[in-house]
Coordinates of C-alpha atoms and ligand atoms in Angstrom, one line a residue:
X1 CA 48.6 0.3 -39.1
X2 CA 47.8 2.1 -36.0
X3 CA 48.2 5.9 -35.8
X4 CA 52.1 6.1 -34.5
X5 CA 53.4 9.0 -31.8
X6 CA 55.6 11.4 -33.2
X7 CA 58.3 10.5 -30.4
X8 CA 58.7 6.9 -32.0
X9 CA 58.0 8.6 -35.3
X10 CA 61.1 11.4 -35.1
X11 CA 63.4 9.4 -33.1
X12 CA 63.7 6.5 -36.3
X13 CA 64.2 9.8 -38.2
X14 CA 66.6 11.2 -35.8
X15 CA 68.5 7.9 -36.3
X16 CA 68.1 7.7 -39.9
X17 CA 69.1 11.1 -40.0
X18 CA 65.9 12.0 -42.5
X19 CA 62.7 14.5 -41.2
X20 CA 59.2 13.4 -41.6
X21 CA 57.0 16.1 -43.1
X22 CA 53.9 17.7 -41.4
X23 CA 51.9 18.8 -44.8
X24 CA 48.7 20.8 -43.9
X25 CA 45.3 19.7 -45.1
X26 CA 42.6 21.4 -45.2
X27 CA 39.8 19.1 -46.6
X28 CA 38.9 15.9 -46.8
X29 CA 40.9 15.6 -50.7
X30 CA 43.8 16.9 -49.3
X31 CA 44.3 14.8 -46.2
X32 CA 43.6 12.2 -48.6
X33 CA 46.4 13.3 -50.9
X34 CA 49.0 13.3 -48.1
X35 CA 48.2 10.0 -47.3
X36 CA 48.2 8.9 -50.8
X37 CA 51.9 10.3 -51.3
X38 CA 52.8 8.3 -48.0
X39 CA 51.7 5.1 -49.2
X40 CA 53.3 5.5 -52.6
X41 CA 56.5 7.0 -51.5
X42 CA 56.5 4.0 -48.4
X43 CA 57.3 7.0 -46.2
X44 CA 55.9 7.9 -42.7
X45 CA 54.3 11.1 -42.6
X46 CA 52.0 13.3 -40.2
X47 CA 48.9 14.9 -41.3
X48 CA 46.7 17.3 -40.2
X49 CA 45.1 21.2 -40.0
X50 CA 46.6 23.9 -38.6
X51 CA 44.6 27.0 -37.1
X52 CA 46.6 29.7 -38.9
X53 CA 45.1 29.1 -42.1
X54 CA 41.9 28.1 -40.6
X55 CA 38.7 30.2 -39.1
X56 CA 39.0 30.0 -35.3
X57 CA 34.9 30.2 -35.2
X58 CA 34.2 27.6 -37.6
X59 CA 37.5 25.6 -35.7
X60 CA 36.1 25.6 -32.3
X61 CA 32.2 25.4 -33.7
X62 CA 32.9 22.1 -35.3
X63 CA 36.2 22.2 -37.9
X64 CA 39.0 20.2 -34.8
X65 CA 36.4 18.1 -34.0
X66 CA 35.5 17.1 -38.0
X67 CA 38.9 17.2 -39.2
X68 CA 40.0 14.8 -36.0
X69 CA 37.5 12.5 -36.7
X70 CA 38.7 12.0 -40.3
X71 CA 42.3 12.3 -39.6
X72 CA 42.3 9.5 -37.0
X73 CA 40.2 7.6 -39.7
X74 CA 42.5 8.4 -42.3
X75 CA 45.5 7.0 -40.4
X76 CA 44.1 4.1 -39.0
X77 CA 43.5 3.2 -42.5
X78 CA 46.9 4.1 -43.5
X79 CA 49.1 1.4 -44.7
X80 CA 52.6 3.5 -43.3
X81 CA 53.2 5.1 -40.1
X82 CA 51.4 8.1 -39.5
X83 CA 50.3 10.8 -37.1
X84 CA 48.0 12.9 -36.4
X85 CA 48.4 16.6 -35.5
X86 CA 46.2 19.7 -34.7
X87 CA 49.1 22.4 -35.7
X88 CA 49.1 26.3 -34.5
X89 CA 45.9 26.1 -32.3
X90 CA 45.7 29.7 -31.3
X91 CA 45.4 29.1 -27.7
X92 CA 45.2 26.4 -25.1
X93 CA 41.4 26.1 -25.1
X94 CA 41.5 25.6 -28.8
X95 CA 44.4 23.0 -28.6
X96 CA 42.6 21.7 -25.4
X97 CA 39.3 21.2 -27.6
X98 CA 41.6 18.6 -30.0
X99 CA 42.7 16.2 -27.0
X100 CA 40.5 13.3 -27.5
X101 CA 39.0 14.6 -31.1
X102 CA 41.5 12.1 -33.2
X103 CA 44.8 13.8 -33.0
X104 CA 47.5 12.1 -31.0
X105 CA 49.8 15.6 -30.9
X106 CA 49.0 19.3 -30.6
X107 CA 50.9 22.5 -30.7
X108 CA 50.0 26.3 -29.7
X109 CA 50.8 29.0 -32.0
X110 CA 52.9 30.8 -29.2
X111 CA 53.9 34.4 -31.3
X112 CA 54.3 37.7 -29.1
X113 CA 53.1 35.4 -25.5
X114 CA 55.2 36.6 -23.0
X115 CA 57.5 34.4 -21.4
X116 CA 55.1 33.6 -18.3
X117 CA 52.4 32.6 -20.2
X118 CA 54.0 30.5 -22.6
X119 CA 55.2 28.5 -19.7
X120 CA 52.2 28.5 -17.9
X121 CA 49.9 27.9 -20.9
X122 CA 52.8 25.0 -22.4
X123 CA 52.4 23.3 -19.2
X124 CA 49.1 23.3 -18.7
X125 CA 48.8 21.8 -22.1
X126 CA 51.6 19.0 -21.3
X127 CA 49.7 17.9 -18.7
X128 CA 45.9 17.6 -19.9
X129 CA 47.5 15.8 -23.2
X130 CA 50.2 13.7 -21.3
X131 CA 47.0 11.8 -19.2
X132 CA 45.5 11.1 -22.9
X133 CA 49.1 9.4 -24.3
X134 CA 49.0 12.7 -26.5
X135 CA 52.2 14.1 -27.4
X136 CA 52.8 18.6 -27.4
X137 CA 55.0 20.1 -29.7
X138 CA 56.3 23.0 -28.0
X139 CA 57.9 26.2 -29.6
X140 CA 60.3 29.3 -28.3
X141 CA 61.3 31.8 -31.0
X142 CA 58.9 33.5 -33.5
X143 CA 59.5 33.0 -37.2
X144 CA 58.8 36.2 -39.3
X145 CA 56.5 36.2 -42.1
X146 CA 56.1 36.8 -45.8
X147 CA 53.2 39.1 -46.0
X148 CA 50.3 38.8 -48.8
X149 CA 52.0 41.8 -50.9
X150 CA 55.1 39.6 -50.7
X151 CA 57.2 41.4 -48.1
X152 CA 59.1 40.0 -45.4
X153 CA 57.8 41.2 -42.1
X154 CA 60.8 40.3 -40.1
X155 CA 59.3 43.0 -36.8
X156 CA 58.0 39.6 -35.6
X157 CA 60.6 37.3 -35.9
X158 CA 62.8 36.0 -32.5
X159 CA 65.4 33.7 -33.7
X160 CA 65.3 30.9 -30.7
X161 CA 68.0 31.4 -28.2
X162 CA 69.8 28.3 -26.6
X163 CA 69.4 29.1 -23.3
X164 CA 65.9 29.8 -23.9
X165 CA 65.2 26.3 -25.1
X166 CA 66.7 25.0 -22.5
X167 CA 64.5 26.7 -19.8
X168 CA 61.5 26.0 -22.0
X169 CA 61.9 22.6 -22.6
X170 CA 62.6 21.4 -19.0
X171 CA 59.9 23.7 -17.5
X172 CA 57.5 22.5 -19.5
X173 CA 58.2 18.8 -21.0
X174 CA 57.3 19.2 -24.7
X175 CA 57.9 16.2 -26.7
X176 CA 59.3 18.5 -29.5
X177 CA 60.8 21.7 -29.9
X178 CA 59.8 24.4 -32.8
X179 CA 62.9 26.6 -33.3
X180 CA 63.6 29.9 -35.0
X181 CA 66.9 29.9 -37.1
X182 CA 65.5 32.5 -39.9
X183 CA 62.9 29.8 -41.6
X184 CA 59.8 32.0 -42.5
X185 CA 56.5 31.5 -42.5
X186 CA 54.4 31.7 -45.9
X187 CA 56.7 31.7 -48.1
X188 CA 55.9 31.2 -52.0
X189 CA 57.5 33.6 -53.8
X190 CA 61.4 33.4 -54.7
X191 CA 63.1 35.0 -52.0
X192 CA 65.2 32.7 -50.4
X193 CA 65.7 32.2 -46.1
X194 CA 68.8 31.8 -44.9
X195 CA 68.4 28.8 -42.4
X196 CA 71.2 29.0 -39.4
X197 CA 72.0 25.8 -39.1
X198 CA 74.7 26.4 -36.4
X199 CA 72.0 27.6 -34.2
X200 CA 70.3 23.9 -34.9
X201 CA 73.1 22.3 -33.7
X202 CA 73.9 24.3 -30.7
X203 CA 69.9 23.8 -29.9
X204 CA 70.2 20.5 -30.7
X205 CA 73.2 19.7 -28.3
X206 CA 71.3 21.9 -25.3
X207 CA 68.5 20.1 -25.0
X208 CA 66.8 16.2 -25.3
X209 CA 63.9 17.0 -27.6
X210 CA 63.5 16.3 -31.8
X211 CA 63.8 19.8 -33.4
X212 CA 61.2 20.7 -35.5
X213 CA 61.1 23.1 -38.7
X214 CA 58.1 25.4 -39.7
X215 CA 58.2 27.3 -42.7
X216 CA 58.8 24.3 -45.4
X217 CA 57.1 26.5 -48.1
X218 CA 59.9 28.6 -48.8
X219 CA 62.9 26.9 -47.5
X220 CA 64.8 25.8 -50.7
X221 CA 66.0 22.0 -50.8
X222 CA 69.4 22.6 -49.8
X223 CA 69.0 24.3 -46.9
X224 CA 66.5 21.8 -45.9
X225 CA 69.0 18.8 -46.3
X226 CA 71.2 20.9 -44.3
X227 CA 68.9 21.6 -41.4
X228 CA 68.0 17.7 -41.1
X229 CA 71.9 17.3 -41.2
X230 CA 72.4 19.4 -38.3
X231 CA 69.3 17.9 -36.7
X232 CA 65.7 18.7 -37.6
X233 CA 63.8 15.7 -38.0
X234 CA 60.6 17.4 -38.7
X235 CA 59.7 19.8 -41.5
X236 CA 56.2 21.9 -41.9
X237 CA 54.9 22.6 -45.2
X238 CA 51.5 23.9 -45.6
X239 CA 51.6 27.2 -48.0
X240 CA 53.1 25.8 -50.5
X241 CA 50.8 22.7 -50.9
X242 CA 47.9 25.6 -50.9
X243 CA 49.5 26.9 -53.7
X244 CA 50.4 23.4 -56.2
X245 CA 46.1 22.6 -54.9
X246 CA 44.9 26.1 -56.1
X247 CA 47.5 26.3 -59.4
X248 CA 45.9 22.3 -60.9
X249 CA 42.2 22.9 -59.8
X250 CA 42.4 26.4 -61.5
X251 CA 43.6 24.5 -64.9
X252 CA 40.8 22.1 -64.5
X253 CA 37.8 24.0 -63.1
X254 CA 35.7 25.4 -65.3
X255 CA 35.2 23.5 -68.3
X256 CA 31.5 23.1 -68.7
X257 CA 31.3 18.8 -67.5
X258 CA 28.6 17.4 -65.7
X259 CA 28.3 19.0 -62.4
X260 CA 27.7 15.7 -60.8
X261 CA 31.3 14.2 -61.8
X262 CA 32.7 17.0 -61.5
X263 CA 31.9 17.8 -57.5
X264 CA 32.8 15.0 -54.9
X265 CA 32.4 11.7 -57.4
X266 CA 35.9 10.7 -56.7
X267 CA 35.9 10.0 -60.6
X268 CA 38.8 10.9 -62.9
X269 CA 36.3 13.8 -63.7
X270 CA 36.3 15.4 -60.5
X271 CA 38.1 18.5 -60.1
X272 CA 39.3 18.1 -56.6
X273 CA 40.2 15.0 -57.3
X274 CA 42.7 15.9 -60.4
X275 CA 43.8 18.7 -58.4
X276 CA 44.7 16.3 -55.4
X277 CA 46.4 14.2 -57.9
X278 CA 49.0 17.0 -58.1
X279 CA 49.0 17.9 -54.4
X280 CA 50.1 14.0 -54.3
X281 CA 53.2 15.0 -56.7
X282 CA 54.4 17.6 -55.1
X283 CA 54.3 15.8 -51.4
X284 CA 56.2 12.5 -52.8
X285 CA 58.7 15.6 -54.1
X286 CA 59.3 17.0 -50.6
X287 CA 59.4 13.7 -49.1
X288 CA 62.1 12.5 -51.3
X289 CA 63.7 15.6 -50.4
X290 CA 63.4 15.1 -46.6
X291 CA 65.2 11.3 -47.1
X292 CA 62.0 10.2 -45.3
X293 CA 60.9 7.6 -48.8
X294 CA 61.4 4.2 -48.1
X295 CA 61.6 4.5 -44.2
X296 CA 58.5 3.3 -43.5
Ligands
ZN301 ZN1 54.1 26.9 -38.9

């Protein structure tokens, strides 16, 4: 199946009123896993890494390029529509290093830029991917985040404004539009974000773009049935799947097999490959949740 654009990708789910899911990877087993859960689920479904949970060194020294490489392979291979995307890049030259690298979309982590350069920057971006058929998912707003002692830093959060997407969208020609409507990022423990989803439908009347969701890990299932309902056709969920990885491979780790199964045989003894086995679970969960099983 060749890798699919996420226009064509959120418009069927814009008619089908379902979202596709973004899950973050961040190796080779959990990229696998993703598409794994796509396959079984018959559900399309974009994978990727993202540069906020990534080292921005080790991202432009070689991780876009590596993780492009085996994205594109991954989804070429895939038997259900699927994209590619290099999420949260920290700043144009690091989402300009994934244009042509195996990713047919990018996105700039756009937090605390001033309004100036967040045009300027979103443009510039539009452009150089627009001549490569590569799609930009653009974002106004800022989503406040759940901090490692489990607080809510909210000093950071900017719920989008309509009239701000508006300007943002036309000046700048993003294929989709990140919003703000109190989604949080990082979320794992129980504290529950109230997700406005009259602001989703005002933003979603204003302006021509899919709407997209970060901040899947913490947003309970109701509240993301209602967001797709008022018009989100694309949900991120990356800390989460961190956690479901880390919770399995620590119940398997440890227990004194052969090193050789255990490390990268891809055998029913390898760790990361049980582990991934869960990360598969928990993605065919959130997809079921999303509507987006059986639309492939
Ligand atoms: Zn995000």
């Amino acid at each position: 199946m060749p890798v699919v654009g996420l226009p064509e990708l959120l418009g069927a789910a814009g008619r089908g009123r379902y979202a596709v899911g973004y899950f973050e990877s961040w190796d080779v087993y959990s990229l696998e896993a993703v598409v794994a859960a796509a396959e079984q689920e018959r559900s399309p479904v974009i994978i990727g890494i993202g540069g906020l949970s990534a080292n921005h060194a080790w991202l432009s020294s070689v991780g876009v390029e590596l993780y492009g490489a085996v994205s594109a392979a991954l989804a070429r291979r895939s038997s259900v529509p699927t994209a590619v995307l290099f999420n949260e890049a920290e700043h144009f030259t690091e989402a300009a290093g994934a244009l042509g690298a195996g990713y047919n979309c990018v996105m700039m982590h756009t937090q605390g830029w001033s309004w100036d350069r967040l045009i300027a920057d979103t443009r510039a971006l539009v452009a150089a991917s627009h001549a490569l058929d590569i799609t930009v998912e653009g974002e106004v707003g800022a989503l406040a985040e759940m901090t490692i002692d489990g607080r809510i830093d909210s000093s950071i959060g900017a719920m989008t404004e309509v009239a701000q997407a508006v300007d943002f969208v036309q000046a700048t020609g993003v294929d989709c539009l990140a919003v703000a409507v109190g989604n949080v990022h990082f979320v794992t423990s129980d504290y529950v974000p109230e997700i406005r989803v009259d602001r989703i439908q005002e933003i979603g009347k204003a302006v021509d773009v899919p709407l997209v969701l970060h901040g899947g890990s913490g947003t309970p299932p109701d509240q993301m049935q209602a967001a797709i309902a008022a018009g989100i056709t694309k949900i991120n969920v990356g800390t989460r799947l961190k956690h479901v990885y880390g919770a399995a491979l620590r119940g398997v780790i440890g227990s004194g097999g052969d090193p050789n199964q255990e490390y990268g045989s891809r055998s029913a003894e390898d760790v990361n490959t049980r582990a991934a086995a869960a990360l598969t679970d928990e993605v065919r969960r959130l997809m079921q949740v999303f509507g987006s099983s059986g639309q492939a």
